[in-house]
């Protein structure tokens, strides 16, 4: 439900773990958070609660 709401963008392309670590430790990245994140989290919680109730009903029968 929340996939794609938080995106990390590196200042350079990395092809090894060492390159990735270096970019992260040097802080050469940005984080973009979607304005829809709160709504998507709320919806995911509601869906989880519905699924939980359905499962409880299934177990009781």
Coordinates of C-alpha atoms in Angstrom, one line a residue:
X1 CA 0.0 0.0 0.0
X2 CA 2.8 2.4 0.8
X3 CA 5.2 1.3 -1.9
X4 CA 6.9 4.2 -3.6
X5 CA 5.9 6.8 -0.9
X6 CA 9.5 7.2 0.2
X7 CA 12.2 7.4 -2.4
X8 CA 15.9 7.7 -1.8
X9 CA 17.8 9.3 -4.7
X10 CA 21.6 9.0 -4.8
X11 CA 23.8 11.7 -6.4
X12 CA 25.7 9.1 -8.4
X13 CA 25.0 5.6 -9.7
X14 CA 26.6 2.9 -7.6
X15 CA 27.5 -0.5 -8.8
X16 CA 29.2 -2.0 -5.7
X17 CA 28.3 -2.1 -2.0
X18 CA 31.4 0.0 -1.2
X19 CA 30.3 2.7 -3.6
X20 CA 26.8 2.7 -2.0
X21 CA 28.3 2.9 1.5
X22 CA 30.5 5.8 0.6
X23 CA 27.6 7.8 -0.9
X24 CA 25.5 7.1 2.1
X25 CA 28.2 7.9 4.7
X26 CA 29.0 11.1 2.8
X27 CA 25.3 12.1 2.8
X28 CA 25.2 12.4 -1.0
X29 CA 21.6 11.4 -1.3
X30 CA 18.1 12.9 -0.9
X31 CA 14.9 11.5 0.5
X32 CA 11.6 12.3 -1.1
X33 CA 8.4 11.6 0.9
X34 CA 5.1 11.6 -0.9
X35 CA 2.3 13.9 0.3
X36 CA 0.1 10.8 0.1
X37 CA 2.0 8.8 2.7
X38 CA -0.3 9.5 5.6
X39 CA -3.4 8.6 3.6
X40 CA -1.8 5.4 2.4
X41 CA -0.7 4.4 5.9
X42 CA -4.2 5.0 7.2
X43 CA -5.7 2.9 4.4
X44 CA -3.2 0.1 5.1
X45 CA -4.2 0.1 8.8
X46 CA -7.9 -0.1 7.9
X47 CA -7.3 -3.0 5.5
X48 CA -5.2 -4.8 8.1
X49 CA -8.0 -4.5 10.6
X50 CA -10.6 -5.8 8.1
X51 CA -8.4 -8.7 7.3
X52 CA -7.8 -9.4 11.0
X53 CA -11.6 -9.5 11.6
X54 CA -12.1 -11.8 8.6
X55 CA -9.4 -14.2 9.9
X56 CA -10.9 -14.2 13.4
X57 CA -14.3 -15.0 11.9
X58 CA -12.8 -17.8 9.9
X59 CA -11.0 -19.3 12.9
X60 CA -14.2 -19.3 15.0
X61 CA -16.1 -21.2 12.3

